[in-house]
Short mmCIF file of C-alpha atoms and ligand atoms in Angstrom, two decimals:
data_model
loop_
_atom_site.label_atom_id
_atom_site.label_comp_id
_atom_site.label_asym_id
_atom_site.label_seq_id
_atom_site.Cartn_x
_atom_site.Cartn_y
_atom_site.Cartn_z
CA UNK A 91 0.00 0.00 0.00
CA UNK A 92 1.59 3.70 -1.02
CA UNK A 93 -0.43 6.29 0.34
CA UNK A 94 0.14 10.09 -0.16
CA UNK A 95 -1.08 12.60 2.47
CA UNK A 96 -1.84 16.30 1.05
CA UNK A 97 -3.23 18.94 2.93
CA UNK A 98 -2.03 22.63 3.96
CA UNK A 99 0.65 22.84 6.81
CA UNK A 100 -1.04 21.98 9.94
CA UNK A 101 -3.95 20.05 8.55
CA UNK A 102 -3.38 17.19 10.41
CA UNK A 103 -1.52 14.84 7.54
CA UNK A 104 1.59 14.11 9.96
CA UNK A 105 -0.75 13.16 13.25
CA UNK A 106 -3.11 10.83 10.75
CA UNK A 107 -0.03 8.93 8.97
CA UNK A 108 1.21 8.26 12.11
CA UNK A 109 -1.82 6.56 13.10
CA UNK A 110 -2.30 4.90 9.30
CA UNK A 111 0.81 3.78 9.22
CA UNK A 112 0.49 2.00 12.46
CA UNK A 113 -2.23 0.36 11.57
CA UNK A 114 -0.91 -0.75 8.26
CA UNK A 115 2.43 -1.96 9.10
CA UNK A 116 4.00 0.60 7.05
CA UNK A 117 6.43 2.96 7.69
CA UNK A 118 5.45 6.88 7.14
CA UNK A 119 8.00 9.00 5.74
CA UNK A 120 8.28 12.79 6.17
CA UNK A 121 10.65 14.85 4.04
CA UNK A 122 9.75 17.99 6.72
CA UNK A 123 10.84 15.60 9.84
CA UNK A 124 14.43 14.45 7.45
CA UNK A 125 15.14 17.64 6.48
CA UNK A 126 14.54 19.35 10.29
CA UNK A 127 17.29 16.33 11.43
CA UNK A 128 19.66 17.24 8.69
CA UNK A 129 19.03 21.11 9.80
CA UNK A 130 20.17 19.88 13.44
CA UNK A 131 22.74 17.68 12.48
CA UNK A 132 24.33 20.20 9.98
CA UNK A 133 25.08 17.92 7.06
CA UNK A 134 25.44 19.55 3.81
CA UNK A 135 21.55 19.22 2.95
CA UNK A 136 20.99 20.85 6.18
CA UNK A 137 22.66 23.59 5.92
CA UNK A 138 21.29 24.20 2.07
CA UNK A 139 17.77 23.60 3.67
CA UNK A 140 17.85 25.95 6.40
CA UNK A 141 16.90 29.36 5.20
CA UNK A 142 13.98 27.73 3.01
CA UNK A 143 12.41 26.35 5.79
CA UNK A 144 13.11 28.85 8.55
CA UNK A 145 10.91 30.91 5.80
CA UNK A 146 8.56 28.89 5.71
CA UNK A 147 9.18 28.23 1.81
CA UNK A 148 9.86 25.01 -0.18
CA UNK A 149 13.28 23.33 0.11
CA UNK A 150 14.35 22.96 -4.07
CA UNK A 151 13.02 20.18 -6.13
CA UNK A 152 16.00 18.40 -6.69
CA UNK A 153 17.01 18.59 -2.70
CA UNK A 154 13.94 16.62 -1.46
CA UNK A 155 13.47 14.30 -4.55
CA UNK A 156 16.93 13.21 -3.88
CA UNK A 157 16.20 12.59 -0.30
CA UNK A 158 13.10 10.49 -0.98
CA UNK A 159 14.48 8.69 -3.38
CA UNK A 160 17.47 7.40 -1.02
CA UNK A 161 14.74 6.91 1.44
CA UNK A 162 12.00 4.90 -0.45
CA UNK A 163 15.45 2.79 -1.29
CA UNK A 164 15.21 1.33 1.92
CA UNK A 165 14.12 -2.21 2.73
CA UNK A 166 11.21 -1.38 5.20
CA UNK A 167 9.34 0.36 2.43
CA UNK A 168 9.18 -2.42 0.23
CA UNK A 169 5.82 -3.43 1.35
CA UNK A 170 4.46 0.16 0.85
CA UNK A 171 4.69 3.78 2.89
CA UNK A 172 3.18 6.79 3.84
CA UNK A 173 4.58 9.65 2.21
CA UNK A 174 3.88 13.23 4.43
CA UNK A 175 4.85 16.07 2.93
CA UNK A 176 6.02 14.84 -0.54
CA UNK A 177 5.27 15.68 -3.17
CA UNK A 178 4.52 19.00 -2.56
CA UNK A 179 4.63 20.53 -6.21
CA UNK A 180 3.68 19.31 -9.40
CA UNK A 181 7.57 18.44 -10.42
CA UNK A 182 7.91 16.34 -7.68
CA UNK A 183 4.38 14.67 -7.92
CA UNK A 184 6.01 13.88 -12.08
CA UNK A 185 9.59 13.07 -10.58
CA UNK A 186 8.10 10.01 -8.39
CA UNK A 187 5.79 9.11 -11.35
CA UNK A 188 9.45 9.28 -13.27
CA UNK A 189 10.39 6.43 -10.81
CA UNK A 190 7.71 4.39 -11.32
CA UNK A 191 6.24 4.86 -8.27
CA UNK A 192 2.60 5.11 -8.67
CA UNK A 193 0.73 5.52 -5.67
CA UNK A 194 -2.24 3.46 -4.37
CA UNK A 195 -4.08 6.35 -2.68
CA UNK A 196 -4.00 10.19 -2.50
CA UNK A 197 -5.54 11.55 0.75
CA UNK A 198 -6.19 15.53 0.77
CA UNK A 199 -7.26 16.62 4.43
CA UNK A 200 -9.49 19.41 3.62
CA UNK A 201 -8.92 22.35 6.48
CA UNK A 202 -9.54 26.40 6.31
CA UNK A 203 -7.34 28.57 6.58
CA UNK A 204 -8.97 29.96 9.74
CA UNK A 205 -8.87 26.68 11.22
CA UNK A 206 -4.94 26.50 10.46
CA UNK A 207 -3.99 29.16 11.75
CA UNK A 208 -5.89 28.97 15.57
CA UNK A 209 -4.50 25.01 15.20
CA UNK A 210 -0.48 26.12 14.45
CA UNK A 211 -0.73 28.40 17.64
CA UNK A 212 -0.67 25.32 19.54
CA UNK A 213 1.28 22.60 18.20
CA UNK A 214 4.29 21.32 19.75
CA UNK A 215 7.18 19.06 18.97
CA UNK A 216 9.46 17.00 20.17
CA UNK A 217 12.81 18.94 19.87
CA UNK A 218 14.36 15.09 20.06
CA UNK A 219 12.48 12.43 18.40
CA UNK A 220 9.90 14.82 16.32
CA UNK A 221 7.24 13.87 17.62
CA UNK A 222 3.96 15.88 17.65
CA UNK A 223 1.17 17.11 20.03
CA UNK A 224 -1.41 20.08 20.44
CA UNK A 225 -2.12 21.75 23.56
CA UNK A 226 -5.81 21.10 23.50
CA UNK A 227 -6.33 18.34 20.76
CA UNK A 228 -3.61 16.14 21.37
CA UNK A 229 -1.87 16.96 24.59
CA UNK A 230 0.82 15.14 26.29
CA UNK A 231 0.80 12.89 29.36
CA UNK A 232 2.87 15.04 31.28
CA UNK A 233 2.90 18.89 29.79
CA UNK A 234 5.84 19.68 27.91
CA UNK A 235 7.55 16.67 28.02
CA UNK A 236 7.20 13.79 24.78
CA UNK A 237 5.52 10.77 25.70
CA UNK A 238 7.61 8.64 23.50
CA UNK A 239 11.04 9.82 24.65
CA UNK A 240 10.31 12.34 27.83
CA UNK A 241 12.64 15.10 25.72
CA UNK A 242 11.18 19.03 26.04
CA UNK A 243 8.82 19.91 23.54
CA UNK A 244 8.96 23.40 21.81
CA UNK A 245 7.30 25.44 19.03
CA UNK A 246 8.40 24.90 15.76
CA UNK A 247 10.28 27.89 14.29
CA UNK A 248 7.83 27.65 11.59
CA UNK A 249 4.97 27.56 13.39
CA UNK A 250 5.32 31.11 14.00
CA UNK A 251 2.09 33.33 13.36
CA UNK A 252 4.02 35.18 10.19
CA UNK A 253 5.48 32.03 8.58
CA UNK A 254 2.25 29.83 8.81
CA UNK A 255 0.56 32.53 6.29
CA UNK A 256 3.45 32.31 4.15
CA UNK A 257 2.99 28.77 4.53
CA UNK A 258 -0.16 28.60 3.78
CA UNK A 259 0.07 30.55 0.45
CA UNK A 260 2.61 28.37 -0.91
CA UNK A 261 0.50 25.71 -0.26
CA UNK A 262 -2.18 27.15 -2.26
CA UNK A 263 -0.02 28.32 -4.97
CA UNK A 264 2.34 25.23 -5.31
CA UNK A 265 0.90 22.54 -3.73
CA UNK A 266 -2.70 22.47 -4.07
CA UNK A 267 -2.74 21.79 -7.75
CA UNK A 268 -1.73 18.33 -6.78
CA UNK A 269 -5.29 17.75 -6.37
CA UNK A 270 -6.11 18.25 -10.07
CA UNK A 271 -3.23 16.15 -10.78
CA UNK A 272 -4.19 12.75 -8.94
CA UNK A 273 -7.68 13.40 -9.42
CA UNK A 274 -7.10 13.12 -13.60
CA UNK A 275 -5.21 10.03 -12.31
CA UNK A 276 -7.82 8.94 -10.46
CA UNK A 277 -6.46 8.69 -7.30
CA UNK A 278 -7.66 11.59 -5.00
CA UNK A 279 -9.91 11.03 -2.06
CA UNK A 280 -10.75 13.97 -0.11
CA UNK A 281 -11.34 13.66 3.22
CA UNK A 282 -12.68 16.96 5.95
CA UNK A 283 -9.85 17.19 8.46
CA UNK A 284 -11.48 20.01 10.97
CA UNK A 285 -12.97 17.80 13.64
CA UNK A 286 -11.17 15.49 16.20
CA UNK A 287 -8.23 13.48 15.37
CA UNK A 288 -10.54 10.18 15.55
CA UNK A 289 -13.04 11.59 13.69
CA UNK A 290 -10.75 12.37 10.83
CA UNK A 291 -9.11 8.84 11.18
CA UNK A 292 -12.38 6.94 10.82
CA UNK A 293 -13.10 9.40 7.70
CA UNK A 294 -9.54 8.31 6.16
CA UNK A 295 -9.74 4.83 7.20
CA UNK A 296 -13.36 4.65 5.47
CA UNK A 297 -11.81 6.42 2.60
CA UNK A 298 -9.27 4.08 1.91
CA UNK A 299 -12.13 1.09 1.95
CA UNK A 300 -11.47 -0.28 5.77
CA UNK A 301 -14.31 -1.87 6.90
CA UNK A 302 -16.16 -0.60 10.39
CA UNK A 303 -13.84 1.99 10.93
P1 AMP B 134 6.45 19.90 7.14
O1 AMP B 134 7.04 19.29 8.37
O2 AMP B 134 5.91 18.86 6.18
O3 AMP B 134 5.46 20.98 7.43
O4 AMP B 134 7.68 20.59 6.35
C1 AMP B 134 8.40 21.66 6.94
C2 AMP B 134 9.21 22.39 5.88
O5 AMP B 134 10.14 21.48 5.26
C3 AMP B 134 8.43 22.99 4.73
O6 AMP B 134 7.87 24.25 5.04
C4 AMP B 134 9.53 23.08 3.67
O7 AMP B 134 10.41 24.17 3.94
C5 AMP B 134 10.30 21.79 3.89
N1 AMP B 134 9.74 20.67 3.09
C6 AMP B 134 9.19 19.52 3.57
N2 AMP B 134 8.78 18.72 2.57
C7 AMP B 134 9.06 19.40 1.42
C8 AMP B 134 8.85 19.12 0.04
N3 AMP B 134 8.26 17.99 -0.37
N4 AMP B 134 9.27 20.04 -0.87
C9 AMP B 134 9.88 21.17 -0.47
N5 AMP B 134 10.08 21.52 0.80
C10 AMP B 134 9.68 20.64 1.76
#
């Protein structure tokens, strides 16, 4: 199973892979969460990535393709992934289709804007293992500490009130014709991403044909 996650920053597609890919067996992969370790480890992709996404704008086309492609080289993704985050413009959408990797389903979580922006004030992340959590929606055990690995949890630098609107217009500029392109492949399922996190699941999950979810 290859599944795609598009949506606008914020709309929930890292939180719902998570959960997808847990209950598929598959792995999720998330060029923002690669490139943010190769930003803190300062490899050479980090420090080329840096500025972009401290802007809040998208890494080049060649950067991330390269990345995914060394990552979907991996042996746990041979029985499918989760892709958050990628593609995220039409080149890259062609690029993957370039290396004949069609995917099995498209899911666009359909937010607005208004909706984003109240949401972004109040993510957090794990500054260690990247994982994520919302002060009201999806809250830690313990409050500012990760569940998974106990490490501090911050704001994202991009999460900042100015760079989520820049954000967000990229995403409607560059990424949201994605839509027209997997729907003329057939492939698009939209699915409302405003309400809870379970609601949203059992929406995907129904999407993508699972039974009683
Ligand atoms: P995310 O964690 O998916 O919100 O990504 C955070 C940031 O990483 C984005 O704002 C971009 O700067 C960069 N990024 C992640 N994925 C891509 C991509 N597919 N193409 C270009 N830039 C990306």
């Amino acid at each position: 199973m290859k599944i795609i996650f598009l949506g606008a920053p914020g709309a929930g597609k890292g939180t719902q892979a998570e959960i997808v890919s847990e209950r598929f067996g598959i792995p999720t992969i998330s060029t923002g969460a690669i490139i943010r370790q190769a930003v803190k480890e300062g490899t050479p992709t980090g420090i080329a990535a840096k500025t972009y996404i401290d802007n809040g704008a998208l890494v080049p086309d060649d950067v991330v393709v390269s990345i995914i492609q060394e990552r979907l080289a991996a042996p746990d993704c041979k029985n499918g992934f989760i892709l958050d985050g990628f593609p995220r413009t039409v080149p890259q959408a062609e690029a993957l289709e370039r290396m004949g990797i069609r995917p099995d389903a498209v899911i666009s979580l359909e937010v607005d804007d208004e909706v984003i922006v109240s949401r972004m004030s109040g993510r957090r992340v794990c500054g260690e293992c990247g994982a994520t959590y919302h002060v009201v929606s999806l809250p830690p055990k313990r409050e500012g500490a990760c569940d998974k690995c106990g490490s501090a949890l911050t704001v994202r630098r991009d999460d900042k009130p100015e760079v989520v609107c820049d954000r967000l217009r990229v995403y409607h500029e560059t990424t949201e014709p994605l839509k027209g392109f997997y729907a003329s492949l057939g492939l698009l399922l939209s699915v409302r991403g405003a309400d809870s996190v379970g609601e949203t699941t059992a929406r995907t999950l129904r999407a993508l044909g699972v039974k009683n979810a």
